[in-house]
Short mmCIF file of C-alpha atoms and ligand atoms in Angstrom, two decimals:
data_model
loop_
_atom_site.label_atom_id
_atom_site.label_comp_id
_atom_site.label_asym_id
_atom_site.label_seq_id
_atom_site.Cartn_x
_atom_site.Cartn_y
_atom_site.Cartn_z
CA MET W 143 -13.33 -65.05 46.31
CA GLU W 144 -13.04 -63.00 49.48
CA PHE W 145 -13.58 -64.49 52.88
CA ASN W 146 -16.86 -63.09 54.11
CA LYS W 147 -17.28 -63.12 57.87
CA GLU W 148 -21.05 -62.76 57.85
CA GLU W 149 -21.46 -65.56 55.40
CA PHE W 150 -19.14 -67.70 57.49
CA GLU W 151 -21.09 -67.02 60.68
CA LYS W 152 -24.40 -67.84 59.06
CA SER W 153 -23.11 -71.09 57.62
CA PHE W 154 -21.40 -71.91 60.87
CA ASP W 155 -24.57 -71.45 62.93
CA GLU W 156 -26.57 -73.67 60.61
CA VAL W 157 -23.93 -76.37 60.53
CA PHE W 158 -23.48 -76.27 64.30
CA GLU W 159 -27.20 -76.72 64.95
CA GLN W 160 -27.43 -79.54 62.45
CA LYS W 161 -24.40 -81.45 63.74
CA SER W 162 -25.47 -80.99 67.37
CA GLU W 163 -28.85 -82.42 66.54
CA GLU W 164 -27.28 -85.38 64.77
CA ILE W 165 -25.13 -86.18 67.77
CA ASN W 166 -27.91 -85.64 70.30
CA SER W 167 -30.23 -87.94 68.42
CA GLN W 168 -27.51 -90.62 68.59
CA LEU W 169 -27.35 -90.33 72.33
CA ASP W 170 -30.99 -91.37 72.74
CA ARG W 171 -30.60 -94.65 70.90
CA LYS W 172 -30.23 -98.05 72.47
CA ILE W 173 -27.43 -100.43 71.62
CA LEU W 174 -27.89 -104.17 71.83
CA ILE W 175 -24.71 -106.24 71.77
CA THR W 176 -25.28 -109.96 71.87
CA MET W 177 -22.62 -112.45 72.84
CA VAL W 178 -22.75 -116.06 71.87
CA GLY W 179 -20.33 -118.83 72.63
CA ASP W 180 -19.66 -121.85 74.78
CA VAL W 181 -19.52 -121.54 78.52
CA ASN W 182 -16.06 -120.48 79.65
CA CYS W 183 -14.91 -119.11 76.30
CA GLY W 184 -14.50 -115.72 77.96
CA LYS W 185 -17.60 -113.69 77.07
CA SER W 186 -17.91 -112.09 80.47
CA SER W 187 -14.17 -111.45 80.76
CA THR W 188 -14.16 -109.75 77.37
CA ILE W 189 -16.98 -107.38 78.23
CA ASN W 190 -15.23 -106.42 81.45
CA LYS W 191 -11.97 -105.83 79.64
CA LEU W 192 -13.59 -103.84 76.86
CA MET W 193 -15.50 -101.55 79.19
CA LYS W 194 -12.64 -101.54 81.72
CA GLU W 195 -15.12 -102.24 84.46
CA ASP W 196 -16.35 -105.34 86.24
CA ILE W 197 -19.84 -105.42 84.81
CA VAL W 198 -20.29 -109.18 84.72
CA SER W 199 -19.07 -111.89 87.00
CA VAL W 200 -16.52 -114.23 85.50
CA GLY W 201 -16.91 -117.99 85.72
CA ALA W 202 -20.10 -119.94 85.05
CA LYS W 203 -22.92 -119.99 87.53
CA PRO W 204 -25.52 -122.73 87.63
CA GLY W 205 -28.36 -121.95 85.25
CA GLU W 206 -26.34 -119.49 83.22
CA THR W 207 -25.83 -122.00 80.47
CA ILE W 208 -29.45 -122.26 79.46
CA HIS W 209 -30.72 -118.76 80.02
CA ILE W 210 -30.51 -115.60 78.03
CA LYS W 211 -29.33 -112.84 80.27
CA GLU W 212 -29.60 -109.13 79.64
CA ILE W 213 -26.80 -107.13 81.16
CA PRO W 214 -27.65 -103.44 81.09
CA TYR W 215 -24.76 -101.00 81.13
CA LYS W 216 -25.49 -97.36 81.91
CA GLU W 217 -28.76 -96.27 80.34
CA ASN W 218 -28.45 -97.19 76.72
CA ILE W 219 -26.19 -100.17 76.26
CA ILE W 220 -27.42 -103.70 76.75
CA PHE W 221 -25.13 -106.68 76.54
CA VAL W 222 -26.92 -109.96 76.06
CA ASP W 223 -25.38 -113.20 77.19
CA THR W 224 -26.75 -116.15 75.26
CA PRO W 225 -25.85 -119.79 75.23
CA GLY W 226 -25.42 -121.36 71.79
CA LEU W 227 -28.65 -122.18 70.00
CA ASP W 228 -28.41 -125.92 70.52
CA ASP W 229 -27.85 -125.48 74.21
CA VAL W 230 -31.11 -123.64 74.45
CA VAL W 231 -34.08 -125.61 75.58
CA LYS W 232 -36.34 -125.89 72.55
CA GLU W 233 -38.96 -123.32 73.48
CA ASN W 234 -36.27 -120.69 73.94
CA THR W 235 -34.93 -120.94 70.39
CA GLU W 236 -37.44 -118.44 69.04
CA VAL W 237 -36.58 -115.97 71.76
CA THR W 238 -32.87 -116.39 71.15
CA LEU W 239 -33.26 -115.86 67.42
CA LYS W 240 -35.23 -112.70 68.09
CA TYR W 241 -32.34 -111.36 70.14
CA TYR W 242 -29.91 -112.07 67.32
CA LYS W 243 -32.22 -110.38 64.88
CA ASN W 244 -32.60 -107.25 66.99
CA SER W 245 -28.94 -106.99 67.89
CA ASP W 246 -26.81 -104.19 66.56
CA VAL W 247 -23.86 -106.50 66.67
CA ILE W 248 -23.29 -110.13 67.54
CA LEU W 249 -20.01 -111.17 69.09
CA PHE W 250 -19.48 -114.79 68.15
CA PHE W 251 -16.92 -116.22 70.55
CA LEU W 252 -14.48 -119.00 69.82
CA ASN W 253 -11.96 -120.40 72.24
CA ALA W 254 -8.46 -120.47 70.75
CA ALA W 255 -7.41 -122.90 73.46
CA GLY W 256 -10.16 -125.37 72.56
CA THR W 257 -11.61 -126.86 69.40
CA VAL W 258 -11.88 -123.83 67.17
CA LEU W 259 -15.04 -123.73 65.08
CA SER W 260 -16.44 -127.12 65.97
CA GLU W 261 -19.32 -128.54 63.96
CA ASN W 262 -21.62 -127.32 66.69
CA GLU W 263 -20.25 -123.81 66.46
CA LEU W 264 -20.44 -123.79 62.69
CA ASN W 265 -24.10 -124.90 62.78
CA ASN W 266 -24.81 -122.20 65.30
CA LEU W 267 -23.24 -119.58 63.10
CA LYS W 268 -25.29 -120.75 60.13
CA GLU W 269 -28.50 -120.33 62.11
CA ILE W 270 -27.50 -116.91 63.33
CA GLU W 271 -26.52 -115.58 59.93
CA LYS W 272 -30.02 -116.35 58.68
CA VAL W 273 -31.29 -113.50 60.85
CA SER W 274 -28.30 -111.15 61.05
CA GLN W 275 -25.01 -110.49 59.29
CA GLU W 276 -23.69 -108.04 61.84
CA ILE W 277 -21.31 -110.59 63.24
CA ILE W 278 -17.82 -110.17 64.64
CA ILE W 279 -15.96 -113.39 65.32
CA VAL W 280 -13.98 -113.08 68.53
CA LEU W 281 -11.19 -115.61 68.90
CA ASN W 282 -10.44 -115.38 72.60
CA LYS W 283 -7.69 -116.84 74.80
CA ILE W 284 -4.93 -116.37 72.25
CA ASP W 285 -2.51 -116.22 75.18
CA ALA W 286 -3.17 -119.91 75.70
CA ALA W 287 -2.79 -121.11 72.10
CA ASP W 288 -0.14 -121.39 69.40
CA ASP W 289 -0.04 -120.24 65.80
CA ILE W 290 -2.85 -117.70 65.96
CA PRO W 291 -2.49 -116.62 62.28
CA ALA W 292 -3.21 -120.21 61.23
CA LEU W 293 -6.29 -120.30 63.45
CA VAL W 294 -7.54 -117.01 62.03
CA LYS W 295 -7.00 -118.29 58.51
CA TYR W 296 -8.84 -121.49 59.34
CA ILE W 297 -11.83 -119.52 60.64
CA GLN W 298 -11.84 -117.21 57.64
CA ASP W 299 -11.65 -120.12 55.20
CA HIS W 300 -14.59 -121.81 56.87
CA THR W 301 -16.73 -118.68 57.03
CA GLU W 302 -15.96 -117.45 53.52
CA TYR W 303 -14.27 -114.30 54.78
CA LYS W 304 -17.69 -112.83 55.53
CA TYR W 305 -16.97 -111.55 59.00
CA PRO W 306 -14.11 -109.80 60.72
CA VAL W 307 -12.12 -112.15 62.93
CA THR W 308 -10.48 -110.54 65.96
CA PRO W 309 -7.97 -112.63 67.89
CA ILE W 310 -7.87 -111.35 71.46
CA SER W 311 -6.95 -112.24 74.97
CA SER W 312 -9.35 -110.94 77.54
CA ARG W 313 -6.82 -112.05 80.13
CA THR W 314 -3.82 -110.03 78.91
CA GLY W 315 -5.82 -107.41 77.05
CA GLU W 316 -4.05 -108.07 73.77
CA ASN W 317 -5.97 -106.70 70.76
CA ILE W 318 -8.88 -105.43 72.81
CA ILE W 319 -8.48 -102.12 70.96
CA MET W 320 -8.86 -104.03 67.70
CA LEU W 321 -12.15 -105.42 68.94
CA GLN W 322 -13.17 -101.94 70.08
CA ASN W 323 -12.48 -100.60 66.57
CA LYS W 324 -14.40 -103.41 64.88
CA LEU W 325 -17.36 -102.71 67.13
CA LEU W 326 -17.20 -99.02 66.33
CA ASP W 327 -17.09 -99.83 62.60
CA VAL W 328 -20.36 -101.72 62.85
CA LEU W 329 -22.01 -99.16 65.12
CA GLU W 330 -20.93 -96.27 62.93
CA LYS W 331 -22.95 -97.65 60.03
CA LYS W 332 -25.98 -97.47 62.32
CA SER W 333 -25.14 -94.02 63.70
CA LYS W 334 -24.67 -95.46 67.15
CA ASP W 335 -20.92 -95.21 67.51
CA ILE W 336 -20.71 -91.90 69.35
CA MET W 337 -22.80 -92.98 72.30
CA PHE W 338 -20.88 -96.24 72.58
CA ALA W 339 -17.55 -94.43 72.32
CA MET W 340 -18.56 -92.07 75.13
CA ASN W 341 -18.91 -95.06 77.42
CA LEU W 342 -15.51 -96.50 76.61
CA LYS W 343 -12.57 -95.58 78.77
CA GLU W 344 -9.93 -95.92 76.08
CA LYS W 345 -10.66 -92.63 74.34
CA ALA W 346 -7.38 -91.69 72.69
CA SER W 347 -7.58 -94.32 69.96
CA ILE W 348 -11.19 -93.35 69.21
CA ALA W 349 -10.23 -89.68 68.97
CA ASN W 350 -7.39 -90.53 66.57
CA ARG W 351 -9.73 -92.55 64.42
CA TRP W 352 -12.21 -89.70 64.15
CA ILE W 353 -9.53 -87.09 63.55
CA LEU W 354 -7.93 -89.04 60.74
CA ALA W 355 -11.28 -89.83 59.12
CA ALA W 356 -12.22 -86.13 59.25
CA GLY W 357 -8.82 -85.30 57.73
CA VAL W 358 -9.50 -87.64 54.82
CA SER W 359 -12.98 -86.16 54.30
CA SER W 360 -11.53 -82.65 54.38
CA ALA W 361 -8.87 -83.53 51.85
CA ALA W 362 -11.54 -84.98 49.58
CA ILE W 363 -13.59 -81.81 49.93
CA GLY W 364 -10.52 -79.68 49.28
CA ALA W 365 -9.80 -81.68 46.14
CA SER W 366 -13.22 -80.93 44.67
CA PRO W 367 -12.80 -79.20 41.31
CA ILE W 368 -15.70 -76.79 41.81
CA PRO W 369 -14.44 -73.45 43.15
CA GLY W 370 -16.03 -72.40 46.41
CA SER W 371 -17.99 -75.64 46.74
CA ASP W 372 -15.83 -76.76 49.63
CA PHE W 373 -16.30 -73.91 52.04
CA ILE W 374 -19.46 -75.06 53.79
CA PRO W 375 -18.78 -78.81 53.68
CA LEU W 376 -15.36 -78.17 55.19
CA ILE W 377 -16.88 -76.20 58.05
CA GLY W 378 -19.29 -79.10 58.42
CA VAL W 379 -16.53 -81.66 58.82
CA GLN W 380 -14.56 -79.51 61.25
CA VAL W 381 -17.53 -78.55 63.39
CA GLY W 382 -18.67 -82.17 63.37
CA LEU W 383 -15.25 -83.25 64.58
CA MET W 384 -15.16 -80.63 67.34
CA LEU W 385 -18.57 -81.72 68.58
CA LYS W 386 -17.74 -85.40 68.44
CA LEU W 387 -14.52 -84.94 70.39
CA SER W 388 -16.28 -82.82 72.97
CA THR W 389 -18.95 -85.49 73.35
CA LEU W 390 -16.33 -88.24 73.59
CA TYR W 391 -14.52 -86.49 76.42
CA ASP W 392 -17.78 -85.30 77.93
CA LYS W 393 -16.76 -81.66 77.76
CA PRO W 394 -19.61 -79.85 76.03
CA ILE W 395 -18.68 -77.01 73.74
CA SER W 396 -20.93 -74.01 73.11
CA LYS W 397 -21.67 -72.62 69.70
CA GLU W 398 -19.89 -69.37 70.44
CA ASN W 399 -16.85 -71.16 71.77
CA ALA W 400 -16.61 -73.43 68.75
CA LYS W 401 -17.03 -70.52 66.37
CA GLU W 402 -14.38 -68.49 68.11
CA LEU W 403 -11.95 -71.39 67.94
CA LEU W 404 -12.52 -71.98 64.27
CA ILE W 405 -12.07 -68.29 63.47
CA ALA W 406 -8.87 -68.12 65.49
CA THR W 407 -7.38 -71.19 63.85
CA VAL W 408 -8.55 -72.39 60.47
CA VAL W 409 -10.22 -69.18 59.34
CA GLY W 410 -8.13 -66.48 60.99
CA ASN W 411 -4.57 -65.38 60.19
CA ALA W 412 -3.32 -68.47 58.45
CA GLY W 413 -6.91 -69.00 57.39
CA LYS W 414 -6.86 -66.12 54.96
CA THR W 415 -4.41 -67.95 52.79
CA ILE W 416 -5.99 -71.29 53.51
CA PHE W 417 -9.39 -70.20 52.34
CA ARG W 418 -7.90 -68.53 49.32
CA GLN W 419 -6.22 -71.77 48.48
CA ILE W 420 -9.28 -73.78 49.20
CA VAL W 421 -11.46 -71.73 46.91
CA LYS W 422 -8.87 -72.39 44.26
CA ILE W 423 -7.78 -69.05 42.95
CA VAL W 424 -5.05 -70.92 41.12
CA PRO W 425 -6.64 -73.10 38.47
CA GLY W 426 -5.06 -76.50 38.06
CA ALA W 427 -2.71 -76.36 41.01
CA GLY W 428 -5.65 -75.36 43.21
CA SER W 429 -6.99 -78.82 43.69
CA ILE W 430 -3.74 -80.19 45.08
CA ILE W 431 -3.11 -77.30 47.44
CA GLY W 432 -6.73 -77.34 48.53
CA ALA W 433 -6.70 -81.03 49.38
CA SER W 434 -3.57 -81.13 51.48
CA VAL W 435 -4.21 -77.85 53.28
CA ALA W 436 -7.82 -78.73 54.04
CA GLY W 437 -6.74 -82.11 55.40
CA ALA W 438 -3.88 -80.68 57.46
CA THR W 439 -5.98 -77.96 59.11
CA THR W 440 -8.65 -80.44 60.14
CA VAL W 441 -6.14 -82.92 61.54
CA ALA W 442 -4.26 -80.20 63.43
CA LEU W 443 -7.49 -78.81 64.86
CA GLY W 444 -8.59 -82.28 65.92
CA TYR W 445 -5.32 -83.18 67.63
CA ALA W 446 -5.21 -79.78 69.35
CA ILE W 447 -8.68 -80.29 70.80
CA LYS W 448 -7.89 -83.87 71.79
CA TYR W 449 -4.72 -82.71 73.54
CA MET W 450 -6.62 -80.10 75.48
CA HIS W 451 -9.37 -82.46 76.55
CA GLU W 452 -6.88 -85.10 77.64
CA ASN W 453 -4.98 -82.57 79.70
CA ASN W 454 -8.04 -80.83 81.10
CA ILE W 455 -7.22 -77.52 79.48
CA ASP W 456 -10.18 -75.21 78.83
CA LEU W 457 -10.95 -74.73 75.17
CA GLN W 458 -9.95 -71.10 75.06
CA VAL W 459 -8.55 -69.42 72.00
CA GLU W 460 -5.29 -68.36 73.61
CA HIS W 461 -4.62 -71.90 74.76
CA LEU W 462 -5.69 -73.66 71.61
CA LYS W 463 -4.01 -71.44 69.05
CA PRO W 464 -0.35 -72.16 69.78
CA ILE W 465 -1.02 -75.89 70.01
CA TYR W 466 -2.92 -75.80 66.75
CA GLU W 467 -0.20 -73.87 64.99
CA MET W 468 2.51 -76.21 66.16
CA LEU W 469 0.50 -79.24 65.05
CA LEU W 470 -0.35 -77.66 61.71
CA LYS W 471 3.33 -77.07 61.03
CA LYS W 472 3.99 -80.69 61.81
CA GLU W 473 1.17 -81.84 59.53
CA LYS W 474 2.47 -79.71 56.69
CA GLU W 475 5.98 -81.05 57.13
CA LYS W 476 4.63 -84.58 57.06
CA GLU W 477 2.77 -83.69 53.89
CA LYS W 478 5.90 -82.26 52.29
CA GLN W 479 7.82 -85.35 53.27
CA GLN W 480 5.20 -87.56 51.68
CA ASN W 481 5.19 -85.51 48.50
CA CYS W 482 8.98 -85.75 48.27
CA ASP W 483 8.80 -89.49 48.77
CA GLY W 484 6.24 -89.62 45.99
CA ASP W 485 8.51 -87.69 43.66
CA ASP W 486 11.36 -90.04 44.39
CA ASN W 487 9.22 -92.96 43.42
CA ASP W 488 8.20 -91.27 40.21
CA ASP W 489 11.82 -90.64 39.35
CA ASN W 490 12.62 -94.22 40.01
CA ASN W 491 9.82 -95.30 37.76
CA ILE W 492 11.02 -93.06 34.99
CA THR W 493 14.59 -94.33 35.28
CA SER W 494 13.45 -97.88 35.33
CA VAL W 495 11.39 -97.45 32.15
N1 GDP H 567 -6.06 -117.98 79.41
C1 GDP H 567 -7.15 -117.25 79.29
N2 GDP H 567 -8.21 -117.45 80.09
C2 GDP H 567 -9.30 -116.69 79.95
C3 GDP H 567 -9.35 -115.65 78.97
N3 GDP H 567 -10.57 -115.08 79.06
C4 GDP H 567 -11.24 -115.69 80.04
N4 GDP H 567 -10.48 -116.65 80.60
C5 GDP H 567 -10.86 -117.54 81.71
O1 GDP H 567 -11.90 -118.42 81.27
C6 GDP H 567 -12.84 -118.65 82.31
C7 GDP H 567 -14.24 -118.30 81.84
O2 GDP H 567 -14.34 -116.92 81.58
P1 GDP H 567 -15.73 -116.17 81.46
O3 GDP H 567 -15.45 -114.79 81.06
O4 GDP H 567 -16.55 -116.36 82.68
O5 GDP H 567 -16.40 -116.99 80.27
P2 GDP H 567 -17.93 -117.01 79.81
O6 GDP H 567 -18.54 -118.22 80.43
O7 GDP H 567 -17.91 -117.15 78.33
O8 GDP H 567 -18.56 -115.75 80.25
C8 GDP H 567 -12.38 -117.83 83.47
O9 GDP H 567 -11.66 -118.66 84.35
C9 GDP H 567 -11.48 -116.79 82.86
O10 GDP H 567 -10.49 -116.35 83.75
C10 GDP H 567 -8.19 -115.45 78.13
O11 GDP H 567 -8.14 -114.59 77.26
N5 GDP H 567 -7.13 -116.28 78.34
MG1 MG H 568 -20.24 -115.40 81.42
#
């Protein structure tokens, strides 16, 4: 199958419009993140650490313990500070439950330096899980406690491993990225992760996550046994990644710019062979070549764009191309290394049999 430029451009335009729309529709949504936990367990500190901004005041204020408080952040993110259910004056219980129900994610705080998962806390959790399962258990203040793995295990055992448990310290910042990732996991299922990610200051780890996920998708597409079936989906993944990274770093990319970049990298020069491999001219071997090449090109493209955004370099072909090519070479070497390692293992297996 020959690479057809017109066909590429037509597919590209369609995919670009579709992915842009998907992302734009995400940006209009509202995110509700509800925090629950005893006074002083570090809810406010955690939000400040996560967003790298002093959004909430730390330390209890009179009245805070019995009232639900909405803390709006930018236009579309609302953090909700709630006391535990049994601390709520009776008539507020309904209101509190409604918040839990409408939340995109509930951060259930435990204090590692106190009684972890007291009867009170366990009862609270049981009430909450009746209305929502989108719960992340946040074990805070790990800097002030010993044997954290044992505490985590204790929590998991008593909650039947239903929810992710993230041990953090909102004082030292330890594992805040883990919490960030867990939050993004939940929000991704609801197509709300991009807008949240945009508002986070720690962008590099988010970019890596998206790049690697797109690489895996591309490899899966490349491994498809149907010749030619991977062309458009692969463009879809790569364009989607470009748009997401540009949104993350708040550096909008035009359709023409994105197209030009894709032609100069994945499709152009090297691309001729790549697309030939991807459409699987070689039966049998085609699937393997297709998978690794498709994955490597996407990952290299993603890292190249990330690098440019982080260093404030304009996304111009002449700047992107050398970075892309260097990264692609690296990806391919990594791939080769992995394949060699795999062979070694096979040999070992054979000898051991
Ligand atoms: N040692 C330690 N102290 C913390 C940590 N997080 C918060 N604190 C302290 O705990 C107190 C209560 O924190 P705050 O965020 O206001 O808790 P909230 O009532 O749940 O919102 C403050 O004195 C914080 O400095 C932590 O990770 N480690
Ligand atoms: Mg607070």
